[in-house]
mmCIF file with all atom_site columns, C-alpha atoms in Angstrom:
data_model
loop_
_atom_site.group_PDB
_atom_site.id
_atom_site.type_symbol
_atom_site.label_atom_id
_atom_site.label_alt_id
_atom_site.label_comp_id
_atom_site.label_asym_id
_atom_site.label_entity_id
_atom_site.label_seq_id
_atom_site.pdbx_PDB_ins_code
_atom_site.Cartn_x
_atom_site.Cartn_y
_atom_site.Cartn_z
_atom_site.occupancy
_atom_site.B_iso_or_equiv
_atom_site.pdbx_formal_charge
_atom_site.auth_seq_id
_atom_site.auth_comp_id
_atom_site.auth_asym_id
_atom_site.auth_atom_id
_atom_site.pdbx_PDB_model_num
ATOM 1   C CA . MET A 1 1   ? 4.472   37.605  -4.043  1.00 43.00 ? 1   MET A CA 1
ATOM 2   C CA . LYS A 1 2   ? 1.237   38.273  -2.219  1.00 43.00 ? 2   LYS A CA 1
ATOM 3   C CA . LYS A 1 3   ? 1.212   38.854  1.525   1.00 43.00 ? 3   LYS A CA 1
ATOM 4   C CA . LYS A 1 4   ? -1.042  36.424  3.420   1.00 44.00 ? 4   LYS A CA 1
ATOM 5   C CA . THR A 1 5   ? -3.389  37.533  6.174   1.00 45.00 ? 5   THR A CA 1
ATOM 6   C CA . ASN A 1 6   ? -3.249  34.165  7.920   1.00 57.00 ? 6   ASN A CA 1
ATOM 7   C CA . ASN A 1 7   ? -0.804  31.323  7.580   1.00 64.00 ? 7   ASN A CA 1
ATOM 8   C CA . ASN A 1 8   ? -1.993  27.739  7.215   1.00 71.00 ? 8   ASN A CA 1
ATOM 9   C CA . SER A 1 9   ? 1.485   26.223  6.914   1.00 64.00 ? 9   SER A CA 1
ATOM 10  C CA . ASP A 1 10  ? 1.090   24.937  10.489  1.00 75.00 ? 10  ASP A CA 1
ATOM 11  C CA . LEU A 1 11  ? -1.195  22.282  8.934   1.00 87.00 ? 11  LEU A CA 1
ATOM 12  C CA . LEU A 1 12  ? 1.919   20.691  7.458   1.00 94.00 ? 12  LEU A CA 1
ATOM 13  C CA . SER A 1 13  ? 3.689   18.114  9.614   1.00 93.00 ? 13  SER A CA 1
ATOM 14  C CA . GLU A 1 14  ? 7.389   18.568  10.281  1.00 95.00 ? 14  GLU A CA 1
ATOM 15  C CA . ASP A 1 15  ? 8.135   15.487  8.139   1.00 95.00 ? 15  ASP A CA 1
ATOM 16  C CA . LEU A 1 16  ? 6.177   16.980  5.252   1.00 96.00 ? 16  LEU A CA 1
ATOM 17  C CA . LYS A 1 17  ? 7.960   20.329  5.608   1.00 96.00 ? 17  LYS A CA 1
ATOM 18  C CA . ILE A 1 18  ? 11.315  18.542  5.504   1.00 95.00 ? 18  ILE A CA 1
ATOM 19  C CA . ALA A 1 19  ? 10.279  16.658  2.362   1.00 96.00 ? 19  ALA A CA 1
ATOM 20  C CA . ILE A 1 20  ? 9.037   19.852  0.684   1.00 96.00 ? 20  ILE A CA 1
ATOM 21  C CA . GLU A 1 21  ? 12.179  21.698  1.706   1.00 96.00 ? 21  GLU A CA 1
ATOM 22  C CA . LYS A 1 22  ? 14.347  19.164  -0.154  1.00 96.00 ? 22  LYS A CA 1
ATOM 23  C CA . TRP A 1 23  ? 12.588  20.259  -3.337  1.00 96.00 ? 23  TRP A CA 1
ATOM 24  C CA . ALA A 1 24  ? 12.475  23.960  -2.492  1.00 95.00 ? 24  ALA A CA 1
ATOM 25  C CA . LYS A 1 25  ? 16.253  24.024  -1.960  1.00 96.00 ? 25  LYS A CA 1
ATOM 26  C CA . LYS A 1 26  ? 16.750  23.065  -5.616  1.00 95.00 ? 26  LYS A CA 1
ATOM 27  C CA . TYR A 1 27  ? 15.627  26.577  -6.602  1.00 95.00 ? 27  TYR A CA 1
ATOM 28  C CA . PRO A 1 28  ? 16.955  30.048  -5.760  1.00 94.00 ? 28  PRO A CA 1
ATOM 29  C CA . PRO A 1 29  ? 15.495  31.365  -2.473  1.00 92.00 ? 29  PRO A CA 1
ATOM 30  C CA . ASP A 1 30  ? 13.352  33.912  -4.309  1.00 93.00 ? 30  ASP A CA 1
ATOM 31  C CA . ARG A 1 31  ? 11.889  31.110  -6.496  1.00 95.00 ? 31  ARG A CA 1
ATOM 32  C CA . ARG A 1 32  ? 10.665  28.703  -3.786  1.00 94.00 ? 32  ARG A CA 1
ATOM 33  C CA . GLN A 1 33  ? 7.291   28.556  -5.539  1.00 94.00 ? 33  GLN A CA 1
ATOM 34  C CA . SER A 1 34  ? 8.967   26.563  -8.326  1.00 96.00 ? 34  SER A CA 1
ATOM 35  C CA . ALA A 1 35  ? 8.686   23.533  -6.017  1.00 96.00 ? 35  ALA A CA 1
ATOM 36  C CA . VAL A 1 36  ? 4.878   23.687  -6.018  1.00 97.00 ? 36  VAL A CA 1
ATOM 37  C CA . LEU A 1 37  ? 4.307   20.552  -8.155  1.00 97.00 ? 37  LEU A CA 1
ATOM 38  C CA . PRO A 1 38  ? 6.334   18.162  -5.998  1.00 96.00 ? 38  PRO A CA 1
ATOM 39  C CA . ALA A 1 39  ? 5.165   19.920  -2.826  1.00 97.00 ? 39  ALA A CA 1
ATOM 40  C CA . LEU A 1 40  ? 1.514   19.367  -3.734  1.00 97.00 ? 40  LEU A CA 1
ATOM 41  C CA . MET A 1 41  ? 2.259   15.751  -4.671  1.00 95.00 ? 41  MET A CA 1
ATOM 42  C CA . LEU A 1 42  ? 3.941   15.172  -1.301  1.00 96.00 ? 42  LEU A CA 1
ATOM 43  C CA . ALA A 1 43  ? 1.092   16.886  0.570   1.00 96.00 ? 43  ALA A CA 1
ATOM 44  C CA . GLN A 1 44  ? -1.428  14.744  -1.281  1.00 94.00 ? 44  GLN A CA 1
ATOM 45  C CA . GLU A 1 45  ? 0.485   11.581  -0.402  1.00 91.00 ? 45  GLU A CA 1
ATOM 46  C CA . TYR A 1 46  ? 0.785   12.573  3.274   1.00 93.00 ? 46  TYR A CA 1
ATOM 47  C CA . ASN A 1 47  ? -2.953  13.339  3.341   1.00 92.00 ? 47  ASN A CA 1
ATOM 48  C CA . GLY A 1 48  ? -4.096  9.941   2.138   1.00 85.00 ? 48  GLY A CA 1
ATOM 49  C CA . GLY A 1 49  ? -4.402  10.709  -1.557  1.00 86.00 ? 49  GLY A CA 1
ATOM 50  C CA . TYR A 1 50  ? -6.180  14.048  -1.924  1.00 91.00 ? 50  TYR A CA 1
ATOM 51  C CA . LEU A 1 51  ? -5.730  17.808  -1.460  1.00 95.00 ? 51  LEU A CA 1
ATOM 52  C CA . PRO A 1 52  ? -8.424  19.737  0.397   1.00 96.00 ? 52  PRO A CA 1
ATOM 53  C CA . GLN A 1 53  ? -8.401  23.530  -0.033  1.00 96.00 ? 53  GLN A CA 1
ATOM 54  C CA . ASP A 1 54  ? -6.809  24.213  3.362   1.00 96.00 ? 54  ASP A CA 1
ATOM 55  C CA . LEU A 1 55  ? -3.901  21.907  2.519   1.00 97.00 ? 55  LEU A CA 1
ATOM 56  C CA . ILE A 1 56  ? -3.345  23.633  -0.844  1.00 97.00 ? 56  ILE A CA 1
ATOM 57  C CA . ASP A 1 57  ? -3.355  26.952  1.037   1.00 97.00 ? 57  ASP A CA 1
ATOM 58  C CA . ALA A 1 58  ? -0.851  25.575  3.554   1.00 96.00 ? 58  ALA A CA 1
ATOM 59  C CA . VAL A 1 59  ? 1.534   24.513  0.774   1.00 97.00 ? 59  VAL A CA 1
ATOM 60  C CA . ALA A 1 60  ? 1.186   27.943  -0.855  1.00 96.00 ? 60  ALA A CA 1
ATOM 61  C CA . ASP A 1 61  ? 1.897   29.694  2.448   1.00 96.00 ? 61  ASP A CA 1
ATOM 62  C CA . TYR A 1 62  ? 4.902   27.480  3.115   1.00 96.00 ? 62  TYR A CA 1
ATOM 63  C CA . LEU A 1 63  ? 6.330   28.184  -0.337  1.00 96.00 ? 63  LEU A CA 1
ATOM 64  C CA . GLU A 1 64  ? 5.526   31.902  0.060   1.00 95.00 ? 64  GLU A CA 1
ATOM 65  C CA . MET A 1 65  ? 3.378   32.042  -3.048  1.00 96.00 ? 65  MET A CA 1
ATOM 66  C CA . SER A 1 66  ? -0.124  33.090  -3.988  1.00 96.00 ? 66  SER A CA 1
ATOM 67  C CA . ARG A 1 67  ? -2.790  30.661  -2.813  1.00 97.00 ? 67  ARG A CA 1
ATOM 68  C CA . VAL A 1 68  ? -4.716  31.091  -6.042  1.00 97.00 ? 68  VAL A CA 1
ATOM 69  C CA . THR A 1 69  ? -1.632  30.105  -8.053  1.00 97.00 ? 69  THR A CA 1
ATOM 70  C CA . ALA A 1 70  ? -1.230  26.917  -6.011  1.00 97.00 ? 70  ALA A CA 1
ATOM 71  C CA . TYR A 1 71  ? -4.932  26.180  -6.517  1.00 97.00 ? 71  TYR A CA 1
ATOM 72  C CA . GLU A 1 72  ? -4.568  26.745  -10.267 1.00 96.00 ? 72  GLU A CA 1
ATOM 73  C CA . VAL A 1 73  ? -1.761  24.176  -10.329 1.00 96.00 ? 73  VAL A CA 1
ATOM 74  C CA . ALA A 1 74  ? -3.764  21.659  -8.277  1.00 95.00 ? 74  ALA A CA 1
ATOM 75  C CA . THR A 1 75  ? -6.799  21.989  -10.537 1.00 92.00 ? 75  THR A CA 1
ATOM 76  C CA . PHE A 1 76  ? -4.899  22.006  -13.847 1.00 90.00 ? 76  PHE A CA 1
ATOM 77  C CA . TYR A 1 77  ? -2.923  18.774  -13.484 1.00 85.00 ? 77  TYR A CA 1
ATOM 78  C CA . THR A 1 78  ? -4.819  15.483  -13.334 1.00 77.00 ? 78  THR A CA 1
ATOM 79  C CA . MET A 1 79  ? -2.306  13.945  -10.931 1.00 82.00 ? 79  MET A CA 1
ATOM 80  C CA . TYR A 1 80  ? -3.858  15.924  -8.078  1.00 90.00 ? 80  TYR A CA 1
ATOM 81  C CA . GLU A 1 81  ? -7.095  14.841  -6.440  1.00 89.00 ? 81  GLU A CA 1
ATOM 82  C CA . LEU A 1 82  ? -9.300  17.410  -4.726  1.00 91.00 ? 82  LEU A CA 1
ATOM 83  C CA . LYS A 1 83  ? -11.575 14.921  -2.998  1.00 88.00 ? 83  LYS A CA 1
ATOM 84  C CA . PRO A 1 84  ? -11.121 11.492  -1.423  1.00 87.00 ? 84  PRO A CA 1
ATOM 85  C CA . LEU A 1 85  ? -11.093 8.611   -3.871  1.00 87.00 ? 85  LEU A CA 1
ATOM 86  C CA . GLY A 1 86  ? -11.503 4.874   -3.664  1.00 89.00 ? 86  GLY A CA 1
ATOM 87  C CA . ARG A 1 87  ? -8.680  2.594   -2.560  1.00 89.00 ? 87  ARG A CA 1
ATOM 88  C CA . HIS A 1 88  ? -8.149  1.604   -6.187  1.00 92.00 ? 88  HIS A CA 1
ATOM 89  C CA . LYS A 1 89  ? -8.013  4.439   -8.696  1.00 90.00 ? 89  LYS A CA 1
ATOM 90  C CA . ILE A 1 90  ? -8.734  3.161   -12.187 1.00 94.00 ? 90  ILE A CA 1
ATOM 91  C CA . GLY A 1 91  ? -7.717  5.353   -15.109 1.00 92.00 ? 91  GLY A CA 1
ATOM 92  C CA . VAL A 1 92  ? -8.977  4.275   -18.523 1.00 94.00 ? 92  VAL A CA 1
ATOM 93  C CA . CYS A 1 93  ? -7.237  5.604   -21.610 1.00 92.00 ? 93  CYS A CA 1
ATOM 94  C CA . THR A 1 94  ? -9.799  6.701   -24.191 1.00 92.00 ? 94  THR A CA 1
ATOM 95  C CA . ASN A 1 95  ? -7.389  8.311   -26.625 1.00 90.00 ? 95  ASN A CA 1
ATOM 96  C CA . VAL A 1 96  ? -7.220  7.354   -30.315 1.00 91.00 ? 96  VAL A CA 1
ATOM 97  C CA . SER A 1 97  ? -5.211  4.109   -30.151 1.00 90.00 ? 97  SER A CA 1
ATOM 98  C CA . CYS A 1 98  ? -7.242  2.781   -27.242 1.00 89.00 ? 98  CYS A CA 1
ATOM 99  C CA . MET A 1 99  ? -10.473 3.906   -28.875 1.00 91.00 ? 99  MET A CA 1
ATOM 100 C CA . LEU A 1 100 ? -9.606  2.070   -32.086 1.00 91.00 ? 100 LEU A CA 1
ATOM 101 C CA . SER A 1 101 ? -8.666  -1.012  -30.048 1.00 91.00 ? 101 SER A CA 1
ATOM 102 C CA . GLY A 1 102 ? -11.933 -1.256  -28.156 1.00 90.00 ? 102 GLY A CA 1
ATOM 103 C CA . CYS A 1 103 ? -11.650 0.837   -25.015 1.00 93.00 ? 103 CYS A CA 1
ATOM 104 C CA . ASP A 1 104 ? -15.381 1.523   -25.325 1.00 94.00 ? 104 ASP A CA 1
ATOM 105 C CA . LYS A 1 105 ? -15.980 -2.130  -24.350 1.00 95.00 ? 105 LYS A CA 1
ATOM 106 C CA . ILE A 1 106 ? -13.629 -1.719  -21.360 1.00 95.00 ? 106 ILE A CA 1
ATOM 107 C CA . VAL A 1 107 ? -15.397 1.465   -20.270 1.00 96.00 ? 107 VAL A CA 1
ATOM 108 C CA . ALA A 1 108 ? -18.861 -0.081  -20.603 1.00 96.00 ? 108 ALA A CA 1
ATOM 109 C CA . HIS A 1 109 ? -17.747 -3.185  -18.730 1.00 96.00 ? 109 HIS A CA 1
ATOM 110 C CA . LEU A 1 110 ? -16.209 -1.195  -15.870 1.00 96.00 ? 110 LEU A CA 1
ATOM 111 C CA . GLN A 1 111 ? -19.182 1.122   -15.562 1.00 97.00 ? 111 GLN A CA 1
ATOM 112 C CA . ASN A 1 112 ? -21.563 -1.844  -15.528 1.00 96.00 ? 112 ASN A CA 1
ATOM 113 C CA . ARG A 1 113 ? -19.526 -3.935  -13.093 1.00 96.00 ? 113 ARG A CA 1
ATOM 114 C CA . LEU A 1 114 ? -18.763 -1.081  -10.682 1.00 96.00 ? 114 LEU A CA 1
ATOM 115 C CA . GLN A 1 115 ? -22.083 0.761   -11.174 1.00 96.00 ? 115 GLN A CA 1
ATOM 116 C CA . ILE A 1 116 ? -20.302 4.115   -11.469 1.00 96.00 ? 116 ILE A CA 1
ATOM 117 C CA . LYS A 1 117 ? -19.431 6.544   -14.236 1.00 96.00 ? 117 LYS A CA 1
ATOM 118 C CA . PHE A 1 118 ? -16.223 8.491   -14.852 1.00 94.00 ? 118 PHE A CA 1
ATOM 119 C CA . GLY A 1 119 ? -15.463 10.785  -11.937 1.00 90.00 ? 119 GLY A CA 1
ATOM 120 C CA . GLU A 1 120 ? -17.334 8.658   -9.408  1.00 92.00 ? 120 GLU A CA 1
ATOM 121 C CA . THR A 1 121 ? -16.410 6.334   -6.554  1.00 93.00 ? 121 THR A CA 1
ATOM 122 C CA . THR A 1 122 ? -18.185 3.120   -5.589  1.00 94.00 ? 122 THR A CA 1
ATOM 123 C CA . ALA A 1 123 ? -20.409 3.214   -2.503  1.00 93.00 ? 123 ALA A CA 1
ATOM 124 C CA . ASP A 1 124 ? -17.958 0.957   -0.643  1.00 92.00 ? 124 ASP A CA 1
ATOM 125 C CA . GLU A 1 125 ? -15.125 3.394   -1.510  1.00 90.00 ? 125 GLU A CA 1
ATOM 126 C CA . LYS A 1 126 ? -13.148 0.575   -3.092  1.00 93.00 ? 126 LYS A CA 1
ATOM 127 C CA . PHE A 1 127 ? -12.938 1.931   -6.664  1.00 94.00 ? 127 PHE A CA 1
ATOM 128 C CA . SER A 1 128 ? -12.802 5.313   -8.381  1.00 93.00 ? 128 SER A CA 1
ATOM 129 C CA . LEU A 1 129 ? -13.051 5.566   -12.149 1.00 94.00 ? 129 LEU A CA 1
ATOM 130 C CA . ARG A 1 130 ? -11.639 8.261   -14.379 1.00 90.00 ? 130 ARG A CA 1
ATOM 131 C CA . GLU A 1 131 ? -11.022 8.888   -18.037 1.00 92.00 ? 131 GLU A CA 1
ATOM 132 C CA . VAL A 1 132 ? -7.397  9.701   -18.797 1.00 88.00 ? 132 VAL A CA 1
ATOM 133 C CA . GLU A 1 133 ? -5.420  10.890  -21.767 1.00 82.00 ? 133 GLU A CA 1
ATOM 134 C CA . CYS A 1 134 ? -2.806  8.775   -23.489 1.00 85.00 ? 134 CYS A CA 1
ATOM 135 C CA . LEU A 1 135 ? -0.956  6.415   -21.163 1.00 86.00 ? 135 LEU A CA 1
ATOM 136 C CA . GLY A 1 136 ? 1.838   5.920   -23.675 1.00 87.00 ? 136 GLY A CA 1
ATOM 137 C CA . ALA A 1 137 ? 1.214   2.231   -24.309 1.00 89.00 ? 137 ALA A CA 1
ATOM 138 C CA . CYS A 1 138 ? -0.546  2.596   -27.657 1.00 90.00 ? 138 CYS A CA 1
ATOM 139 C CA . ALA A 1 139 ? 0.932   -0.581  -29.140 1.00 92.00 ? 139 ALA A CA 1
ATOM 140 C CA . ASN A 1 140 ? -0.764  -2.592  -26.394 1.00 92.00 ? 140 ASN A CA 1
ATOM 141 C CA . ALA A 1 141 ? -4.138  -0.855  -26.314 1.00 92.00 ? 141 ALA A CA 1
ATOM 142 C CA . PRO A 1 142 ? -6.600  -0.830  -24.677 1.00 95.00 ? 142 PRO A CA 1
ATOM 143 C CA . VAL A 1 143 ? -4.838  0.206   -21.473 1.00 93.00 ? 143 VAL A CA 1
ATOM 144 C CA . VAL A 1 144 ? -5.828  1.129   -17.927 1.00 94.00 ? 144 VAL A CA 1
ATOM 145 C CA . HIS A 1 145 ? -3.772  2.070   -14.932 1.00 92.00 ? 145 HIS A CA 1
ATOM 146 C CA . ILE A 1 146 ? -4.782  1.098   -11.449 1.00 92.00 ? 146 ILE A CA 1
ATOM 147 C CA . GLY A 1 147 ? -2.727  2.865   -8.847  1.00 82.00 ? 147 GLY A CA 1
ATOM 148 C CA . GLN A 1 148 ? 0.808   2.763   -10.231 1.00 81.00 ? 148 GLN A CA 1
ATOM 149 C CA . ARG A 1 149 ? 0.408   -0.342  -12.437 1.00 91.00 ? 149 ARG A CA 1
ATOM 150 C CA . TYR A 1 150 ? -0.465  -0.432  -16.110 1.00 93.00 ? 150 TYR A CA 1
ATOM 151 C CA . TYR A 1 151 ? -2.562  -3.218  -17.595 1.00 96.00 ? 151 TYR A CA 1
ATOM 152 C CA . GLU A 1 152 ? -2.416  -3.664  -21.366 1.00 95.00 ? 152 GLU A CA 1
ATOM 153 C CA . ASP A 1 153 ? -4.114  -5.642  -24.147 1.00 95.00 ? 153 ASP A CA 1
ATOM 154 C CA . LEU A 1 154 ? -7.270  -5.718  -22.073 1.00 94.00 ? 154 LEU A CA 1
ATOM 155 C CA . THR A 1 155 ? -10.498 -7.562  -22.589 1.00 95.00 ? 155 THR A CA 1
ATOM 156 C CA . PRO A 1 156 ? -13.438 -7.501  -20.190 1.00 95.00 ? 156 PRO A CA 1
ATOM 157 C CA . GLU A 1 157 ? -12.451 -10.997 -19.023 1.00 95.00 ? 157 GLU A CA 1
ATOM 158 C CA . LYS A 1 158 ? -8.831  -10.003 -18.312 1.00 96.00 ? 158 LYS A CA 1
ATOM 159 C CA . LEU A 1 159 ? -10.061 -6.914  -16.482 1.00 95.00 ? 159 LEU A CA 1
ATOM 160 C CA . ASP A 1 160 ? -12.370 -9.004  -14.274 1.00 95.00 ? 160 ASP A CA 1
ATOM 161 C CA . LYS A 1 161 ? -9.431  -11.183 -13.203 1.00 95.00 ? 161 LYS A CA 1
ATOM 162 C CA . ILE A 1 162 ? -7.363  -8.090  -12.408 1.00 95.00 ? 162 ILE A CA 1
ATOM 163 C CA . LEU A 1 163 ? -10.143 -6.509  -10.339 1.00 95.00 ? 163 LEU A CA 1
ATOM 164 C CA . ASP A 1 164 ? -10.880 -9.760  -8.519  1.00 93.00 ? 164 ASP A CA 1
ATOM 165 C CA . ASN A 1 165 ? -7.227  -10.062 -7.457  1.00 91.00 ? 165 ASN A CA 1
ATOM 166 C CA . LEU A 1 166 ? -6.488  -6.449  -6.487  1.00 89.00 ? 166 LEU A CA 1
ATOM 167 C CA . ASP A 1 167 ? -6.744  -6.864  -2.745  1.00 75.00 ? 167 ASP A CA 1
ATOM 168 C CA . GLY A 1 168 ? -4.710  -10.069 -2.840  1.00 62.00 ? 168 GLY A CA 1
ATOM 169 C CA . GLU A 1 169 ? -1.619  -8.353  -4.270  1.00 53.00 ? 169 GLU A CA 1
#
């Protein structure tokens, strides 16, 4: 465990510390850092959907672990966002089953309609688009997830209806 010169854990609200502590208590006291995945997920949620560097550092300090290790975790897993994203995060599966079922048409349609490429956010901050690995719905490809919902057996027309109705849900 590396000693810190300054402690950013004061950036964490008391509610967030309580939520992180529920996870940290599941591990032996000398293994608090084992709670880093759920702690980063909670911090991201409390911060409006992304993890700036100072927040990653604060989680690391709170869990008494190396800041670089926490950063490695946050940059390795795709469930963590390091910059603000649009209100609707669209993940398009481009793995083999989706590719064979026409995800290229879905990708082209989304990029044309939204005027963004993978890794970008629309100017109005409504949509962010990303390429994702297998979403586990291969039998119903092509598949996208928007927020926490999966949409399967997609066509450009079905996708337009979904996008048009997002804010009405």
